[in-house]
CSV table of C-alpha atoms and ligand atoms in Angstrom, one decimal:
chain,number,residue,atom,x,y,z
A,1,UNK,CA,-13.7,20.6,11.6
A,2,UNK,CA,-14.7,22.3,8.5
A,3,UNK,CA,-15.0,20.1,5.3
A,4,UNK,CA,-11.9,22.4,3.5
A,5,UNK,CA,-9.3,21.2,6.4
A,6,UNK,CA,-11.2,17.6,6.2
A,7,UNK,CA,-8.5,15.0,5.4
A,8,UNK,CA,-9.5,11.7,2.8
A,9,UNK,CA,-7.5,9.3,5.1
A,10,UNK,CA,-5.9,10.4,8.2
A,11,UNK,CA,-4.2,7.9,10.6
A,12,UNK,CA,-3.5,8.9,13.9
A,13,UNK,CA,-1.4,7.3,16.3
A,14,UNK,CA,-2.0,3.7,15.0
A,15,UNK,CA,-1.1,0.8,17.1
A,16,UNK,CA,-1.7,-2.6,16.0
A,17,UNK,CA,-0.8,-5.9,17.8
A,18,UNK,CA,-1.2,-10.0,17.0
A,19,UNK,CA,-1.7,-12.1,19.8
A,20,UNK,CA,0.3,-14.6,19.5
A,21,UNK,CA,1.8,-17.8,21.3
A,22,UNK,CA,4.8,-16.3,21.4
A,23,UNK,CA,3.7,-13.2,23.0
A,24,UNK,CA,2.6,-10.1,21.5
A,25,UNK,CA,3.8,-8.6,18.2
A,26,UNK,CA,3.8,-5.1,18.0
A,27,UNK,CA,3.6,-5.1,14.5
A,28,UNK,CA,2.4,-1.4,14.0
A,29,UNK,CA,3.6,1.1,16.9
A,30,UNK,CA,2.4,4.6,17.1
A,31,UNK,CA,2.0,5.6,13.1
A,32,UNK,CA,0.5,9.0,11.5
A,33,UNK,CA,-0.1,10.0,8.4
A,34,UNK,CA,-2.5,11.5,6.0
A,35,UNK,CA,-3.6,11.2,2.8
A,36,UNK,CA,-4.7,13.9,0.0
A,37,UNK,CA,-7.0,13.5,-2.5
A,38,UNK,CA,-4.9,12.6,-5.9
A,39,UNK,CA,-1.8,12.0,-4.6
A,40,UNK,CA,1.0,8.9,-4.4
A,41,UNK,CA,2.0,8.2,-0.8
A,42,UNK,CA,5.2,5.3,-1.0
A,43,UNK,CA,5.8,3.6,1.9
A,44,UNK,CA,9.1,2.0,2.1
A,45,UNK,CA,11.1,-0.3,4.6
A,46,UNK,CA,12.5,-3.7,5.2
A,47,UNK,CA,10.7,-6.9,5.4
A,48,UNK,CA,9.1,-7.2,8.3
A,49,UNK,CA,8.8,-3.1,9.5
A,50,UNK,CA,5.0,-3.4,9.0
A,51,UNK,CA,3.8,-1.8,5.8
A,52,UNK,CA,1.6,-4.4,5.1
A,53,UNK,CA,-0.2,-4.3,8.4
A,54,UNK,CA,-0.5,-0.2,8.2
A,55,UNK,CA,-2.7,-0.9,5.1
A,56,UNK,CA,-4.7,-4.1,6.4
A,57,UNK,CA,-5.5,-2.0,9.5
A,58,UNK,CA,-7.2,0.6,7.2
A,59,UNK,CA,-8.6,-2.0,5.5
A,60,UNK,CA,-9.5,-3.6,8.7
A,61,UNK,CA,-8.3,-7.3,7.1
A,62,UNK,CA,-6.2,-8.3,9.9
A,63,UNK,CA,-5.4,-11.9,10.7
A,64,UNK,CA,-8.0,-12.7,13.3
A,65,UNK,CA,-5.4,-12.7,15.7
A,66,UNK,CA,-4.6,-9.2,15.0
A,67,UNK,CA,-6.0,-6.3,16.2
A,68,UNK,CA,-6.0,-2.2,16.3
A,69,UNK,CA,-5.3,-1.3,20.2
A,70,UNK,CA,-5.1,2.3,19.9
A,71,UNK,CA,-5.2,5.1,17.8
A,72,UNK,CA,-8.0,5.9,14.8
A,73,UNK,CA,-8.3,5.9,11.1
A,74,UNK,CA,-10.7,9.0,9.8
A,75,UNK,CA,-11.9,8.7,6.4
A,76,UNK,CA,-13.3,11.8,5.1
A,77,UNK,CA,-13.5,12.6,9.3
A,78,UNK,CA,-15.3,9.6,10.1
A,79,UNK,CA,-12.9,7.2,12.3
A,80,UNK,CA,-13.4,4.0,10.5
A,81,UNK,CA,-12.3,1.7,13.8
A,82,UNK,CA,-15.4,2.0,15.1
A,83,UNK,CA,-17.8,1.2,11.7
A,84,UNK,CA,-19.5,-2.3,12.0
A,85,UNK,CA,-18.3,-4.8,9.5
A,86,UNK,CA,-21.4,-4.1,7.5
A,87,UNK,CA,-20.4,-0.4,6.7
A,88,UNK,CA,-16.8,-1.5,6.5
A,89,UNK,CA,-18.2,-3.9,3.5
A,90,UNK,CA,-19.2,-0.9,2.4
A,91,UNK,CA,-16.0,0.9,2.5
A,92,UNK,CA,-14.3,-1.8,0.6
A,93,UNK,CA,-14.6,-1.7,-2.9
A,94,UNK,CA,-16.8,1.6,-2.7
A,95,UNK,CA,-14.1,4.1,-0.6
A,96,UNK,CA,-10.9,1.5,-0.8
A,97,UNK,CA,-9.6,-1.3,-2.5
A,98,UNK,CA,-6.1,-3.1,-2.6
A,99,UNK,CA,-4.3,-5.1,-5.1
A,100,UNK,CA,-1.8,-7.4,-3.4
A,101,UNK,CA,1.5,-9.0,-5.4
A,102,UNK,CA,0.8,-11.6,-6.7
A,103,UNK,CA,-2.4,-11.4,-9.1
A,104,UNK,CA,-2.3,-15.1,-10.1
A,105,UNK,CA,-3.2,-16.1,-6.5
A,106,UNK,CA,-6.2,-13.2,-6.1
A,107,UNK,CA,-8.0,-14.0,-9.4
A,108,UNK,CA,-9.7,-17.6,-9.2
A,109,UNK,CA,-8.5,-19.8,-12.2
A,110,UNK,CA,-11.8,-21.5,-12.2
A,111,UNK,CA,-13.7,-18.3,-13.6
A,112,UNK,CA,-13.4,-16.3,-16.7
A,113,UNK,CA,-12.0,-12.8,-16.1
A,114,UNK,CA,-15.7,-11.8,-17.2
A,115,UNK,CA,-17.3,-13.9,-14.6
A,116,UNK,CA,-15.1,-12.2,-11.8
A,117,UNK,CA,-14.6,-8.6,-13.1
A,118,UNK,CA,-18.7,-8.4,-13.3
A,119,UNK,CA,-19.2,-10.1,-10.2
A,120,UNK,CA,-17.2,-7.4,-8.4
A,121,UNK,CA,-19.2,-4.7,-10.5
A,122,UNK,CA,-22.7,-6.4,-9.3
A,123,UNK,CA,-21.7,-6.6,-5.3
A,124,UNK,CA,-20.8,-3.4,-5.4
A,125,UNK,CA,-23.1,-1.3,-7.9
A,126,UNK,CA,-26.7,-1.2,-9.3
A,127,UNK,CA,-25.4,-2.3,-12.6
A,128,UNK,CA,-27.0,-5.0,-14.0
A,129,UNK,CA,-26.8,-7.4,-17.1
A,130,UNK,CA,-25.7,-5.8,-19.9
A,131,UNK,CA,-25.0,-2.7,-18.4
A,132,UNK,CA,-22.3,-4.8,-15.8
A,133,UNK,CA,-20.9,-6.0,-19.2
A,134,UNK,CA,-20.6,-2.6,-20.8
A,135,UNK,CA,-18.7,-1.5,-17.4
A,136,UNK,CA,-16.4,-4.7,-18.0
A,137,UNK,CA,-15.2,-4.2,-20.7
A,138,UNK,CA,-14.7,-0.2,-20.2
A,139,UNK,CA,-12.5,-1.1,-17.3
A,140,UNK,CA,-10.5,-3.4,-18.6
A,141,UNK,CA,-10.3,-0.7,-21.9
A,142,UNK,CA,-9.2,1.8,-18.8
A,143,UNK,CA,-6.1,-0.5,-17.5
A,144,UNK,CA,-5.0,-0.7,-20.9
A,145,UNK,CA,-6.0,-4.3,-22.3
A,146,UNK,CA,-6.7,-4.5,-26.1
A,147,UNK,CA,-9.6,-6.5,-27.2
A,148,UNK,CA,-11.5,-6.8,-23.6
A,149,UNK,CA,-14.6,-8.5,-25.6
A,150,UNK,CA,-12.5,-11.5,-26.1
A,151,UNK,CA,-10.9,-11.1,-22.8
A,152,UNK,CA,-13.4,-11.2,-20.4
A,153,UNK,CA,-14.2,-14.9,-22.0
A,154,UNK,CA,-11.0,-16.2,-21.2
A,155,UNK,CA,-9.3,-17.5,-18.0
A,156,UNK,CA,-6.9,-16.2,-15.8
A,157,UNK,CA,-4.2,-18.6,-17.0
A,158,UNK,CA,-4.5,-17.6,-20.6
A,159,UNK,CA,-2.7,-14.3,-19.1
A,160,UNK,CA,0.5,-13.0,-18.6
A,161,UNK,CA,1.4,-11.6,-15.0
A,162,UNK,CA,1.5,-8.0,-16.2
A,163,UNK,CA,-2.0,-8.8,-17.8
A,164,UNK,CA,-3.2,-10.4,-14.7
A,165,UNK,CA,-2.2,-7.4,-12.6
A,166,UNK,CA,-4.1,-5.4,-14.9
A,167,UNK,CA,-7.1,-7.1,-14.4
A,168,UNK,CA,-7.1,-7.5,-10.8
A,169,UNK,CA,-6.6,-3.4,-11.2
A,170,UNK,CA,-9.5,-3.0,-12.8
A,171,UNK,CA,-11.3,-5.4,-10.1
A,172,UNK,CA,-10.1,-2.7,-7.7
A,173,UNK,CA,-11.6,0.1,-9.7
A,174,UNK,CA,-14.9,-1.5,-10.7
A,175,UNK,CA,-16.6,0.5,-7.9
A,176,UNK,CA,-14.5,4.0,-8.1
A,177,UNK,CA,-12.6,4.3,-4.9
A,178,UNK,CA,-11.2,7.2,-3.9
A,179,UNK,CA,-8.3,5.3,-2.6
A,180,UNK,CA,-6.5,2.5,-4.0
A,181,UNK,CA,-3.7,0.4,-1.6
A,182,UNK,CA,-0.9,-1.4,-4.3
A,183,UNK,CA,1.1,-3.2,-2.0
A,184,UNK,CA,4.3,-4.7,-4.0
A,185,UNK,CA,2.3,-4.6,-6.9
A,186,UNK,CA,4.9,-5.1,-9.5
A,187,UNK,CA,7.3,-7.3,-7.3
A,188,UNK,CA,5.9,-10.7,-9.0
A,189,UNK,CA,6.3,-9.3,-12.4
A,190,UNK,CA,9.5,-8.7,-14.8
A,191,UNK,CA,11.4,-5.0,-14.8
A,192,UNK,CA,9.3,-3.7,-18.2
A,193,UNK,CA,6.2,-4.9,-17.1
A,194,UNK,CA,6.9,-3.3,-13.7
A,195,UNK,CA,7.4,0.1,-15.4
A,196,UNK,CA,3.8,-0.5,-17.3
A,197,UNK,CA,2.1,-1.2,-14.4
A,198,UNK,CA,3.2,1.6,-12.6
A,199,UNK,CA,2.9,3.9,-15.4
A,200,UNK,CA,-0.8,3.0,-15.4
A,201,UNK,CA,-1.1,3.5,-12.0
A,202,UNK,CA,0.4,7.3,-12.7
A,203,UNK,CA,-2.1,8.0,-15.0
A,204,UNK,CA,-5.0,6.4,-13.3
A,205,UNK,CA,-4.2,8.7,-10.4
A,206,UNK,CA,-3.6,12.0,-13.4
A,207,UNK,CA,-7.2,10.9,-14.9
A,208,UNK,CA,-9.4,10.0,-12.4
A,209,UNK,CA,-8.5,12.2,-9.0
A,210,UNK,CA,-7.5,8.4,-7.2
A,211,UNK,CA,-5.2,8.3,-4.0
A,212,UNK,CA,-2.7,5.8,-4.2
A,213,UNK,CA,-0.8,4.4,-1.1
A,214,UNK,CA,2.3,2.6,-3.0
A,215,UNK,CA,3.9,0.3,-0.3
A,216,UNK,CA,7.3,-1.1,-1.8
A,217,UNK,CA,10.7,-2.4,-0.3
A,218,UNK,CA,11.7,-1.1,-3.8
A,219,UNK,CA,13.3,2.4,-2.9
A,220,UNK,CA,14.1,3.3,-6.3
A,221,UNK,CA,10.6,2.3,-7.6
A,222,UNK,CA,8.5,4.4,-4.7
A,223,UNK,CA,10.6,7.6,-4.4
A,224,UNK,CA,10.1,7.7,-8.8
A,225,UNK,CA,6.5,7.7,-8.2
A,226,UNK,CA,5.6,8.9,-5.2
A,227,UNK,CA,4.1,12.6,-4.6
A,228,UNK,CA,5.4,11.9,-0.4
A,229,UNK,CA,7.0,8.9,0.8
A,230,UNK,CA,7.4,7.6,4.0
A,231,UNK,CA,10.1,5.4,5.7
A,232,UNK,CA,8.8,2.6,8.6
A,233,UNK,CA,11.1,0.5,10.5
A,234,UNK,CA,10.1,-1.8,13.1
A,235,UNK,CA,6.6,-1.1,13.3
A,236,UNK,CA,7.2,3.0,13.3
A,237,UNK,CA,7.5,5.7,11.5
A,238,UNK,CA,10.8,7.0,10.9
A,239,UNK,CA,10.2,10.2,7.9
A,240,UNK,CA,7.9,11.4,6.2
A,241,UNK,CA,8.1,13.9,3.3
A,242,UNK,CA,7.7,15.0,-0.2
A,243,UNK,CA,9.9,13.0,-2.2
A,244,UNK,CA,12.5,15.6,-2.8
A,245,UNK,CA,12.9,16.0,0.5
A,246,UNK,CA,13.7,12.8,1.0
A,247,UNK,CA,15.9,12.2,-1.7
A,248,UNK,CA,17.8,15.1,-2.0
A,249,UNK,CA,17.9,16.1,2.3
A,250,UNK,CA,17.0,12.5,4.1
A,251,UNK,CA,16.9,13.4,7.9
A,252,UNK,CA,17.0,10.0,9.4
A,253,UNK,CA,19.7,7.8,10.0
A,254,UNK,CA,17.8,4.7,8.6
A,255,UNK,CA,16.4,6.6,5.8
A,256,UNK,CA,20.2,7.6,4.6
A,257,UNK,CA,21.3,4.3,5.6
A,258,UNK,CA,18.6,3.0,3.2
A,259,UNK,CA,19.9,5.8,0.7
A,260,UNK,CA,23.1,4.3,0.6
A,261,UNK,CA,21.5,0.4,0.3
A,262,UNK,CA,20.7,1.5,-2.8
A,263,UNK,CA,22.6,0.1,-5.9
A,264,UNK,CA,24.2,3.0,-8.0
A,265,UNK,CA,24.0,2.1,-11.8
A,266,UNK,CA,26.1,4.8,-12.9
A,267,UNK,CA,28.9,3.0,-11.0
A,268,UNK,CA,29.5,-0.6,-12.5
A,269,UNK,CA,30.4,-3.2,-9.9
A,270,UNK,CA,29.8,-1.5,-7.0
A,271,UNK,CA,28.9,-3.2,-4.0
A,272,UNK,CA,25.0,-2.5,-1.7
A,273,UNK,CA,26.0,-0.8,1.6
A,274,UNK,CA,23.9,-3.4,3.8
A,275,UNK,CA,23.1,-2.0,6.9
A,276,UNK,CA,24.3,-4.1,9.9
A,277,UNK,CA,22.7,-5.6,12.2
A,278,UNK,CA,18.9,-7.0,11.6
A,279,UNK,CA,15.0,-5.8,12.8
A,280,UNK,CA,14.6,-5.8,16.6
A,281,UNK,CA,12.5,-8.4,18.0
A,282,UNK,CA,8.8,-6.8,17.8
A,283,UNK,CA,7.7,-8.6,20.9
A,284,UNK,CA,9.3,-6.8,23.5
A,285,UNK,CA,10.0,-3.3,22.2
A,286,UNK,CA,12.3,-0.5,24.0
A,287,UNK,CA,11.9,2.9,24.5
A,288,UNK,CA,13.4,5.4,22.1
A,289,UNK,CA,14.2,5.5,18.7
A,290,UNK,CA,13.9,1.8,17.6
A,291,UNK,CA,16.8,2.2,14.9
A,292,UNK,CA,19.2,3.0,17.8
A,293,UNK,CA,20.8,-0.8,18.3
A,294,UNK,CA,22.0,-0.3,14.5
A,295,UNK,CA,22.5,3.3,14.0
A,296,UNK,CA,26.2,4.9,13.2
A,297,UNK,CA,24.7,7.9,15.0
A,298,UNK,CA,23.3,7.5,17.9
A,299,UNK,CA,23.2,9.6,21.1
A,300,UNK,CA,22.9,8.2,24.6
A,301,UNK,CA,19.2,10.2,24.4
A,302,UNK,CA,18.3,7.6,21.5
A,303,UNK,CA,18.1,4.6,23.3
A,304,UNK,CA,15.4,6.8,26.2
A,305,UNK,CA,13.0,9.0,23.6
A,306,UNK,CA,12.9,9.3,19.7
A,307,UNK,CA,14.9,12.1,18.6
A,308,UNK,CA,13.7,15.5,16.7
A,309,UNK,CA,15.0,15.6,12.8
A,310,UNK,CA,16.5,17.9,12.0
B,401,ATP,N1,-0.8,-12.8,11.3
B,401,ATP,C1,0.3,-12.4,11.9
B,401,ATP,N2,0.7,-13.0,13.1
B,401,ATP,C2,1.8,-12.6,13.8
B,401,ATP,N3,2.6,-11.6,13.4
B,401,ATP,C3,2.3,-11.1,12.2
B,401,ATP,C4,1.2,-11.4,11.4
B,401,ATP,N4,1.2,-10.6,10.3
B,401,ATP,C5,2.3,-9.9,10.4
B,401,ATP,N5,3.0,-10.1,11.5
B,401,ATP,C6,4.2,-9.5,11.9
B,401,ATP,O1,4.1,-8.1,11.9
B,401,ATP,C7,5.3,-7.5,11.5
B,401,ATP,C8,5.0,-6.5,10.3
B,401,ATP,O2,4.7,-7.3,9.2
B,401,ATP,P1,4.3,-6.7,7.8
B,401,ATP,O3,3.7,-7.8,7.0
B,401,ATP,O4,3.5,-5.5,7.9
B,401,ATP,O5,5.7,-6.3,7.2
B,401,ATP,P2,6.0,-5.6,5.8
B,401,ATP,O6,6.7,-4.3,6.1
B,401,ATP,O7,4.8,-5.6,4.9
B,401,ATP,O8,7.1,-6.6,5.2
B,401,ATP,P3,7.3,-7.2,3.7
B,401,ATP,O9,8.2,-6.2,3.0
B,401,ATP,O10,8.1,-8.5,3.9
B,401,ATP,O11,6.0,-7.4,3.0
B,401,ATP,C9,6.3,-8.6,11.2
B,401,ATP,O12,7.1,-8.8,12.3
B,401,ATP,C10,5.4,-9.8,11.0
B,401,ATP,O13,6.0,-10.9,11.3
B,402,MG,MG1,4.2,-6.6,3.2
């Protein structure tokens, strides 16, 4: 492969499984994707149709229960579900970070925001002392908090959420990444501080070259911010495309269905189109498309392969 064609993150074919009492949950079944250097990639879908696992399977942060059964995850062509958990150490922090949603339960309230912020800048680089301060407080002056010198002394709680968020983005940054995972990181906070966060996230990714995957139920939210988004249900992959695409020509029934889920506010009082019917049960999946049981659609073929968009 030569290093022009050379993907930052491609995942092929990703299938990933808990064991559980119950039986085994086929959380992630047979997902693809790549993604470029200095681009938003949304991923959208209902609770439950395994965003979160696609990233934690990158991440390799599964529930020890969990694990990747099939399929690879090349970072910069090297498949990463082979690395030892010493170079995936590695690739956290330095190659990959994630901010989860709720800030407030990822910072520890028992530590200044100093203390932590320059503790993740010490496990992770050669800076040292003063020169871990001096990054500190130029990364919090990044995510856009005034005064970081008094900051870093205070504690987590002396913070709003929006505040919070933007420390625990500049955690995720201390070691420059190439790619940084936000999974629902603005569903904790209010609607304006929402649009902050994600603006900074914009220019983070305009400024510094950084690969964002944006995983959101928020429709709306993803396909505003997004470069490509792309739609799971039920542990697949249902679309992907550029955003356009997707919201001006969705090809997939569930991806129009959640279209029309969406709340129009030009239109006062009118009502979500819910689609019927709820998420198959993960343990004992079906052939074909897995949207079939709830599509208007459908084709006999459905319910035996996944169909072709078109
Ligand atoms: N530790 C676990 N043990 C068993 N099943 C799990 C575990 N973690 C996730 N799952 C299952 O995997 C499936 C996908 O979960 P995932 O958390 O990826 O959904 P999601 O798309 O992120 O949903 P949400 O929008 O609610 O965050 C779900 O059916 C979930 O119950
Ligand atoms: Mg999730």
């Amino acid at each position: 492969m030569s290093a022009m064609s050379e993907k930052l993150l491609s995942v092929q074919n990703l299938h990933t499984s808990f064991f559980t009492d119950s039986g085994e949950v086929q959380a992630v079944n047979g997902v693809s994707f790549d993604l470029d250097a200095g681009e938003i990639l949304g991923i959208v879908g209902e609770s439950g149709s395994g965003k979160s696992v696609t990233a934690y399977s990158v991440m390799r942060i599964l529930a020890d229960t969990g694990k990747i059964k099939e399929g690879r995850v090349l970072y910069k062509g090297q498949d990463l579900t082979t690395w030892s958990e010493k170079q995936m150490r590695e690739f956290r922090g330095k190659c990959c970070s994630i901010i989860f949603q709720d800030p407030m339960t990822s910072l520890n309230p028992v530590f200044t925001i100093g203390n932590q912020l320059i503790e993740a800048i010490t496990l992770h680089t050669n800076r040292r002392g003063k020169e871990a301060h001096d990054r500190a407080v130029e990364l919090l002056e990044m995510v856009g908090i005034n005064e970081p010198e008094r900051r870093l002394k205070q504690y987590p709680f002396a913070h709003s959420g929006g505040m919070r968020q933007r420390v625990m983005i500049a955690m995720a940054l201390a070691c420059e990444p190439d790619i940084l995972i936000a999974d629902e990181p603005t569903t904790a906070l209010d609607v304006t501080v929402q649009a902050d966060i994600m603006d900074l996230l914009e220019d983070l990714k305009n400024t510094t070259n950084l690969s964002i995957i944006l995983i959101s139920h928020n429709l709306n939210m993803v396909t505003e911010r997004s470069d490509r988004v792309m739609v799971m249900y039920a542990g697949r992959l249902m679309e992907i495309a550029e955003t356009k695409e997707i919201v001006e020509n969705p090809m997939h029934p569930y991806t129009i269905g959640l279209m029309n889920s969406l709340p129009d506010i030009t239109q006062e009082g009118q009502k979500l189109t819910a689609i019927p019917g709820e998420l198959p049960d993960l343990t004992s999946q079906k052939p074909g498309c897995a949207f079939c049981p709830r599509c208007s659609r459908a084709m006999p073929i459905c319910s035996v392969e996944e169909p072709e968009l078109r």
